[in-house]
Amino acid sequence: MGRRLKGARRLKLSPLRSLRKGPGLLSPPSASPVPTPAVSRTLLGNFEESLLRGRFAPSGHIEGFTAEIGASGSYCPQHVTLPVTVTFFDVSEQNAPAPFLGIVDLNPLGRKGYSVPKVGTVQVTLFNPNQTVVKMFLVTFDFSDMPAAHMTFLRHRLFLVPVGEEGNANPTHRLLCYLLHLRFRSSRSGRLSLHGDIRLLFSRRSLELDTGLPYELQAVTEAPHNPRYSPLP
């Protein structure tokens, strides 16, 4: 029986002029670079989606990242630890911190993926090659109404937003720090699982906030609408 998940904690940042990367975020001086073509101007409108879908050629790769996956709800599946394929990008044209893309392949767990309850919490903890925690993600979900043989996804983002604007922050005031993309599937018998892969975005540069204003982390989780679920192919 897997251990229960720790409760989520709200992180508040005192007034800062800069937020610098912690020990869990690595710069890649030892990674082997590969040639990178210029970023297409047509992708500027959907930078995040383009990264997640692999539309940018990576500048290099870093080995040694791992992710521990767990869940809780009506039952607690055994935690598993899997390697994370991490690539980084040169996207200076985007005027954004150069990101890491991490992909956790769930296929080694078998064709059924990672079984989870229909209502509960998924925990994904990302570790760097030194086995230091980069980020622990806690994402709650309720798919009690998902029909059998259907699929959907959740996209969980963590933004830095000015204190006092948590509920309705201007998008230009929000700074994306982390992103977690989870894909869910129900079997023909109605059993729910994570399947395919888990994708993460996180920054490899210091994030400079030169406003002098207090910021805090805001979590936003989104799912498809109309339809919420799609039939399995």
JSON list of N, CA and C in Angstrom, two decimals, residues 47-91:
[
{"chain": "A", "resi": 47, "resn": "PHE", "atom": "N", "xyz": [3.18, 29.77, -27.26]},
{"chain": "A", "resi": 47, "resn": "PHE", "atom": "CA", "xyz": [4.51, 29.31, -26.90]},
{"chain": "A", "resi": 47, "resn": "PHE", "atom": "C", "xyz": [4.47, 28.05, -26.04]},
{"chain": "A", "resi": 48, "resn": "GLU", "atom": "N", "xyz": [3.61, 28.06, -25.02]},
{"chain": "A", "resi": 48, "resn": "GLU", "atom": "CA", "xyz": [3.50, 26.93, -24.10]},
{"chain": "A", "resi": 48, "resn": "GLU", "atom": "C", "xyz": [3.09, 25.65, -24.83]},
{"chain": "A", "resi": 49, "resn": "GLU", "atom": "N", "xyz": [2.06, 25.75, -25.66]},
{"chain": "A", "resi": 49, "resn": "GLU", "atom": "CA", "xyz": [1.57, 24.57, -26.38]},
{"chain": "A", "resi": 49, "resn": "GLU", "atom": "C", "xyz": [2.63, 24.04, -27.34]},
{"chain": "A", "resi": 50, "resn": "SER", "atom": "N", "xyz": [3.37, 24.94, -27.96]},
{"chain": "A", "resi": 50, "resn": "SER", "atom": "CA", "xyz": [4.40, 24.52, -28.90]},
{"chain": "A", "resi": 50, "resn": "SER", "atom": "C", "xyz": [5.51, 23.74, -28.19]},
{"chain": "A", "resi": 51, "resn": "LEU", "atom": "N", "xyz": [5.88, 24.18, -26.98]},
{"chain": "A", "resi": 51, "resn": "LEU", "atom": "CA", "xyz": [6.89, 23.45, -26.22]},
{"chain": "A", "resi": 51, "resn": "LEU", "atom": "C", "xyz": [6.38, 22.06, -25.84]},
{"chain": "A", "resi": 52, "resn": "LEU", "atom": "N", "xyz": [5.15, 21.99, -25.34]},
{"chain": "A", "resi": 52, "resn": "LEU", "atom": "CA", "xyz": [4.61, 20.71, -24.89]},
{"chain": "A", "resi": 52, "resn": "LEU", "atom": "C", "xyz": [4.48, 19.72, -26.04]},
{"chain": "A", "resi": 53, "resn": "ARG", "atom": "N", "xyz": [4.20, 20.20, -27.23]},
{"chain": "A", "resi": 53, "resn": "ARG", "atom": "CA", "xyz": [3.99, 19.32, -28.38]},
{"chain": "A", "resi": 53, "resn": "ARG", "atom": "C", "xyz": [5.28, 19.06, -29.15]},
{"chain": "A", "resi": 54, "resn": "GLY", "atom": "N", "xyz": [6.41, 19.58, -28.67]},
{"chain": "A", "resi": 54, "resn": "GLY", "atom": "CA", "xyz": [7.68, 19.29, -29.30]},
{"chain": "A", "resi": 54, "resn": "GLY", "atom": "C", "xyz": [7.91, 19.99, -30.62]},
{"chain": "A", "resi": 55, "resn": "ARG", "atom": "N", "xyz": [7.35, 21.19, -30.79]},
{"chain": "A", "resi": 55, "resn": "ARG", "atom": "CA", "xyz": [7.50, 21.91, -32.05]},
{"chain": "A", "resi": 55, "resn": "ARG", "atom": "C", "xyz": [8.80, 22.70, -32.12]},
{"chain": "A", "resi": 56, "resn": "PHE", "atom": "N", "xyz": [9.51, 22.81, -30.99]},
{"chain": "A", "resi": 56, "resn": "PHE", "atom": "CA", "xyz": [10.82, 23.45, -30.98]},
{"chain": "A", "resi": 56, "resn": "PHE", "atom": "C", "xyz": [11.90, 22.37, -30.95]},
{"chain": "A", "resi": 57, "resn": "ALA", "atom": "N", "xyz": [12.95, 22.55, -31.72]},
{"chain": "A", "resi": 57, "resn": "ALA", "atom": "CA", "xyz": [14.08, 21.64, -31.63]},
{"chain": "A", "resi": 57, "resn": "ALA", "atom": "C", "xyz": [14.86, 21.95, -30.35]},
{"chain": "A", "resi": 58, "resn": "PRO", "atom": "N", "xyz": [15.22, 20.95, -29.55]},
{"chain": "A", "resi": 58, "resn": "PRO", "atom": "CA", "xyz": [15.93, 21.22, -28.29]},
{"chain": "A", "resi": 58, "resn": "PRO", "atom": "C", "xyz": [17.36, 21.66, -28.53]},
{"chain": "A", "resi": 59, "resn": "SER", "atom": "N", "xyz": [17.88, 22.45, -27.59]},
{"chain": "A", "resi": 59, "resn": "SER", "atom": "CA", "xyz": [19.28, 22.85, -27.63]},
{"chain": "A", "resi": 59, "resn": "SER", "atom": "C", "xyz": [20.19, 21.81, -26.99]},
{"chain": "A", "resi": 60, "resn": "GLY", "atom": "N", "xyz": [19.64, 20.95, -26.16]},
{"chain": "A", "resi": 60, "resn": "GLY", "atom": "CA", "xyz": [20.45, 19.93, -25.50]},
{"chain": "A", "resi": 60, "resn": "GLY", "atom": "C", "xyz": [19.60, 19.07, -24.58]},
{"chain": "A", "resi": 61, "resn": "HIS", "atom": "N", "xyz": [20.24, 18.09, -23.98]},
{"chain": "A", "resi": 61, "resn": "HIS", "atom": "CA", "xyz": [19.57, 17.12, -23.12]},
{"chain": "A", "resi": 61, "resn": "HIS", "atom": "C", "xyz": [20.32, 17.01, -21.80]},
{"chain": "A", "resi": 62, "resn": "ILE", "atom": "N", "xyz": [19.60, 16.68, -20.74]},
{"chain": "A", "resi": 62, "resn": "ILE", "atom": "CA", "xyz": [20.21, 16.44, -19.43]},
{"chain": "A", "resi": 62, "resn": "ILE", "atom": "C", "xyz": [19.70, 15.11, -18.90]},
{"chain": "A", "resi": 63, "resn": "GLU", "atom": "N", "xyz": [20.60, 14.26, -18.48]},
{"chain": "A", "resi": 63, "resn": "GLU", "atom": "CA", "xyz": [20.23, 12.96, -17.94]},
{"chain": "A", "resi": 63, "resn": "GLU", "atom": "C", "xyz": [20.22, 12.99, -16.42]},
{"chain": "A", "resi": 64, "resn": "GLY", "atom": "N", "xyz": [19.47, 12.08, -15.83]},
{"chain": "A", "resi": 64, "resn": "GLY", "atom": "CA", "xyz": [19.51, 11.91, -14.39]},
{"chain": "A", "resi": 64, "resn": "GLY", "atom": "C", "xyz": [18.30, 12.41, -13.63]},
{"chain": "A", "resi": 65, "resn": "PHE", "atom": "N", "xyz": [17.36, 13.11, -14.28]},
{"chain": "A", "resi": 65, "resn": "PHE", "atom": "CA", "xyz": [16.15, 13.54, -13.60]},
{"chain": "A", "resi": 65, "resn": "PHE", "atom": "C", "xyz": [15.23, 12.33, -13.39]},
{"chain": "A", "resi": 66, "resn": "THR", "atom": "N", "xyz": [14.50, 12.32, -12.28]},
{"chain": "A", "resi": 66, "resn": "THR", "atom": "CA", "xyz": [13.52, 11.27, -12.00]},
{"chain": "A", "resi": 66, "resn": "THR", "atom": "C", "xyz": [12.25, 11.91, -11.45]},
{"chain": "A", "resi": 67, "resn": "ALA", "atom": "N", "xyz": [11.16, 11.15, -11.48]},
{"chain": "A", "resi": 67, "resn": "ALA", "atom": "CA", "xyz": [9.89, 11.61, -10.92]},
{"chain": "A", "resi": 67, "resn": "ALA", "atom": "C", "xyz": [9.26, 10.49, -10.11]},
{"chain": "A", "resi": 68, "resn": "GLU", "atom": "N", "xyz": [8.81, 10.83, -8.91]},
{"chain": "A", "resi": 68, "resn": "GLU", "atom": "CA", "xyz": [8.05, 9.90, -8.09]},
{"chain": "A", "resi": 68, "resn": "GLU", "atom": "C", "xyz": [6.57, 10.22, -8.24]},
{"chain": "A", "resi": 69, "resn": "ILE", "atom": "N", "xyz": [5.77, 9.21, -8.57]},
{"chain": "A", "resi": 69, "resn": "ILE", "atom": "CA", "xyz": [4.35, 9.39, -8.84]},
{"chain": "A", "resi": 69, "resn": "ILE", "atom": "C", "xyz": [3.54, 8.63, -7.80]},
{"chain": "A", "resi": 70, "resn": "GLY", "atom": "N", "xyz": [2.53, 9.29, -7.27]},
{"chain": "A", "resi": 70, "resn": "GLY", "atom": "CA", "xyz": [1.64, 8.66, -6.30]},
{"chain": "A", "resi": 70, "resn": "GLY", "atom": "C", "xyz": [0.25, 9.23, -6.43]},
{"chain": "A", "resi": 71, "resn": "ALA", "atom": "N", "xyz": [-0.70, 8.65, -5.72]},
{"chain": "A", "resi": 71, "resn": "ALA", "atom": "CA", "xyz": [-2.07, 9.13, -5.74]},
{"chain": "A", "resi": 71, "resn": "ALA", "atom": "C", "xyz": [-2.76, 8.71, -4.46]},
{"chain": "A", "resi": 72, "resn": "SER", "atom": "N", "xyz": [-3.85, 9.41, -4.13]},
{"chain": "A", "resi": 72, "resn": "SER", "atom": "CA", "xyz": [-4.66, 9.05, -2.97]},
{"chain": "A", "resi": 72, "resn": "SER", "atom": "C", "xyz": [-6.12, 9.30, -3.29]},
{"chain": "A", "resi": 73, "resn": "GLY", "atom": "N", "xyz": [-6.98, 8.64, -2.55]},
{"chain": "A", "resi": 73, "resn": "GLY", "atom": "CA", "xyz": [-8.42, 8.75, -2.74]},
{"chain": "A", "resi": 73, "resn": "GLY", "atom": "C", "xyz": [-9.09, 7.59, -2.05]},
{"chain": "A", "resi": 74, "resn": "SER", "atom": "N", "xyz": [-9.95, 6.87, -2.77]},
{"chain": "A", "resi": 74, "resn": "SER", "atom": "CA", "xyz": [-10.60, 5.69, -2.20]},
{"chain": "A", "resi": 74, "resn": "SER", "atom": "C", "xyz": [-9.59, 4.58, -1.94]},
{"chain": "A", "resi": 75, "resn": "TYR", "atom": "N", "xyz": [-8.45, 4.64, -2.61]},
{"chain": "A", "resi": 75, "resn": "TYR", "atom": "CA", "xyz": [-7.31, 3.76, -2.32]},
{"chain": "A", "resi": 75, "resn": "TYR", "atom": "C", "xyz": [-6.04, 4.51, -2.68]},
{"chain": "A", "resi": 76, "resn": "CYS", "atom": "N", "xyz": [-4.91, 4.02, -2.20]},
{"chain": "A", "resi": 76, "resn": "CYS", "atom": "CA", "xyz": [-3.61, 4.67, -2.45]},
{"chain": "A", "resi": 76, "resn": "CYS", "atom": "C", "xyz": [-2.71, 3.70, -3.21]},
{"chain": "A", "resi": 77, "resn": "PRO", "atom": "N", "xyz": [-2.56, 3.88, -4.52]},
{"chain": "A", "resi": 77, "resn": "PRO", "atom": "CA", "xyz": [-1.68, 2.99, -5.27]},
{"chain": "A", "resi": 77, "resn": "PRO", "atom": "C", "xyz": [-0.23, 3.14, -4.83]},
{"chain": "A", "resi": 78, "resn": "GLN", "atom": "N", "xyz": [0.55, 2.11, -5.05]},
{"chain": "A", "resi": 78, "resn": "GLN", "atom": "CA", "xyz": [1.96, 2.14, -4.71]},
{"chain": "A", "resi": 78, "resn": "GLN", "atom": "C", "xyz": [2.67, 3.24, -5.48]},
{"chain": "A", "resi": 79, "resn": "HIS", "atom": "N", "xyz": [3.51, 4.02, -4.80]},
{"chain": "A", "resi": 79, "resn": "HIS", "atom": "CA", "xyz": [4.30, 5.04, -5.48]},
{"chain": "A", "resi": 79, "resn": "HIS", "atom": "C", "xyz": [5.30, 4.37, -6.42]},
{"chain": "A", "resi": 80, "resn": "VAL", "atom": "N", "xyz": [5.56, 5.01, -7.55]},
{"chain": "A", "resi": 80, "resn": "VAL", "atom": "CA", "xyz": [6.56, 4.52, -8.49]},
{"chain": "A", "resi": 80, "resn": "VAL", "atom": "C", "xyz": [7.51, 5.66, -8.83]},
{"chain": "A", "resi": 81, "resn": "THR", "atom": "N", "xyz": [8.75, 5.32, -9.14]},
{"chain": "A", "resi": 81, "resn": "THR", "atom": "CA", "xyz": [9.75, 6.30, -9.56]},
{"chain": "A", "resi": 81, "resn": "THR", "atom": "C", "xyz": [10.22, 5.94, -10.96]},
{"chain": "A", "resi": 82, "resn": "LEU", "atom": "N", "xyz": [10.16, 6.92, -11.86]},
{"chain": "A", "resi": 82, "resn": "LEU", "atom": "CA", "xyz": [10.50, 6.70, -13.26]},
{"chain": "A", "resi": 82, "resn": "LEU", "atom": "C", "xyz": [11.48, 7.76, -13.73]},
{"chain": "A", "resi": 83, "resn": "PRO", "atom": "N", "xyz": [12.31, 7.44, -14.74]},
{"chain": "A", "resi": 83, "resn": "PRO", "atom": "CA", "xyz": [13.21, 8.46, -15.30]},
{"chain": "A", "resi": 83, "resn": "PRO", "atom": "C", "xyz": [12.43, 9.53, -16.05]},
{"chain": "A", "resi": 84, "resn": "VAL", "atom": "N", "xyz": [13.01, 10.72, -16.09]},
{"chain": "A", "resi": 84, "resn": "VAL", "atom": "CA", "xyz": [12.42, 11.85, -16.82]},
{"chain": "A", "resi": 84, "resn": "VAL", "atom": "C", "xyz": [13.38, 12.26, -17.93]},
{"chain": "A", "resi": 85, "resn": "THR", "atom": "N", "xyz": [12.90, 12.26, -19.15]},
{"chain": "A", "resi": 85, "resn": "THR", "atom": "CA", "xyz": [13.69, 12.75, -20.28]},
{"chain": "A", "resi": 85, "resn": "THR", "atom": "C", "xyz": [13.59, 14.27, -20.30]},
{"chain": "A", "resi": 86, "resn": "VAL", "atom": "N", "xyz": [14.71, 14.96, -20.09]},
{"chain": "A", "resi": 86, "resn": "VAL", "atom": "CA", "xyz": [14.71, 16.42, -19.96]},
{"chain": "A", "resi": 86, "resn": "VAL", "atom": "C", "xyz": [15.50, 17.04, -21.10]},
{"chain": "A", "resi": 87, "resn": "THR", "atom": "N", "xyz": [14.88, 17.99, -21.78]},
{"chain": "A", "resi": 87, "resn": "THR", "atom": "CA", "xyz": [15.54, 18.77, -22.82]},
{"chain": "A", "resi": 87, "resn": "THR", "atom": "C", "xyz": [15.40, 20.25, -22.47]},
{"chain": "A", "resi": 88, "resn": "PHE", "atom": "N", "xyz": [16.33, 21.05, -22.98]},
{"chain": "A", "resi": 88, "resn": "PHE", "atom": "CA", "xyz": [16.22, 22.50, -22.77]},
{"chain": "A", "resi": 88, "resn": "PHE", "atom": "C", "xyz": [16.30, 23.20, -24.11]},
{"chain": "A", "resi": 89, "resn": "PHE", "atom": "N", "xyz": [15.88, 24.46, -24.13]},
{"chain": "A", "resi": 89, "resn": "PHE", "atom": "CA", "xyz": [15.64, 25.18, -25.37]},
{"chain": "A", "resi": 89, "resn": "PHE", "atom": "C", "xyz": [16.26, 26.57, -25.33]},
{"chain": "A", "resi": 90, "resn": "ASP", "atom": "N", "xyz": [16.67, 27.03, -26.50]},
{"chain": "A", "resi": 90, "resn": "ASP", "atom": "CA", "xyz": [17.12, 28.41, -26.66]},
{"chain": "A", "resi": 90, "resn": "ASP", "atom": "C", "xyz": [15.98, 29.18, -27.30]},
{"chain": "A", "resi": 91, "resn": "VAL", "atom": "N", "xyz": [15.25, 29.93, -26.49]},
{"chain": "A", "resi": 91, "resn": "VAL", "atom": "CA", "xyz": [14.06, 30.64, -26.98]},
{"chain": "A", "resi": 91, "resn": "VAL", "atom": "C", "xyz": [14.17, 32.11, -26.64]}
]
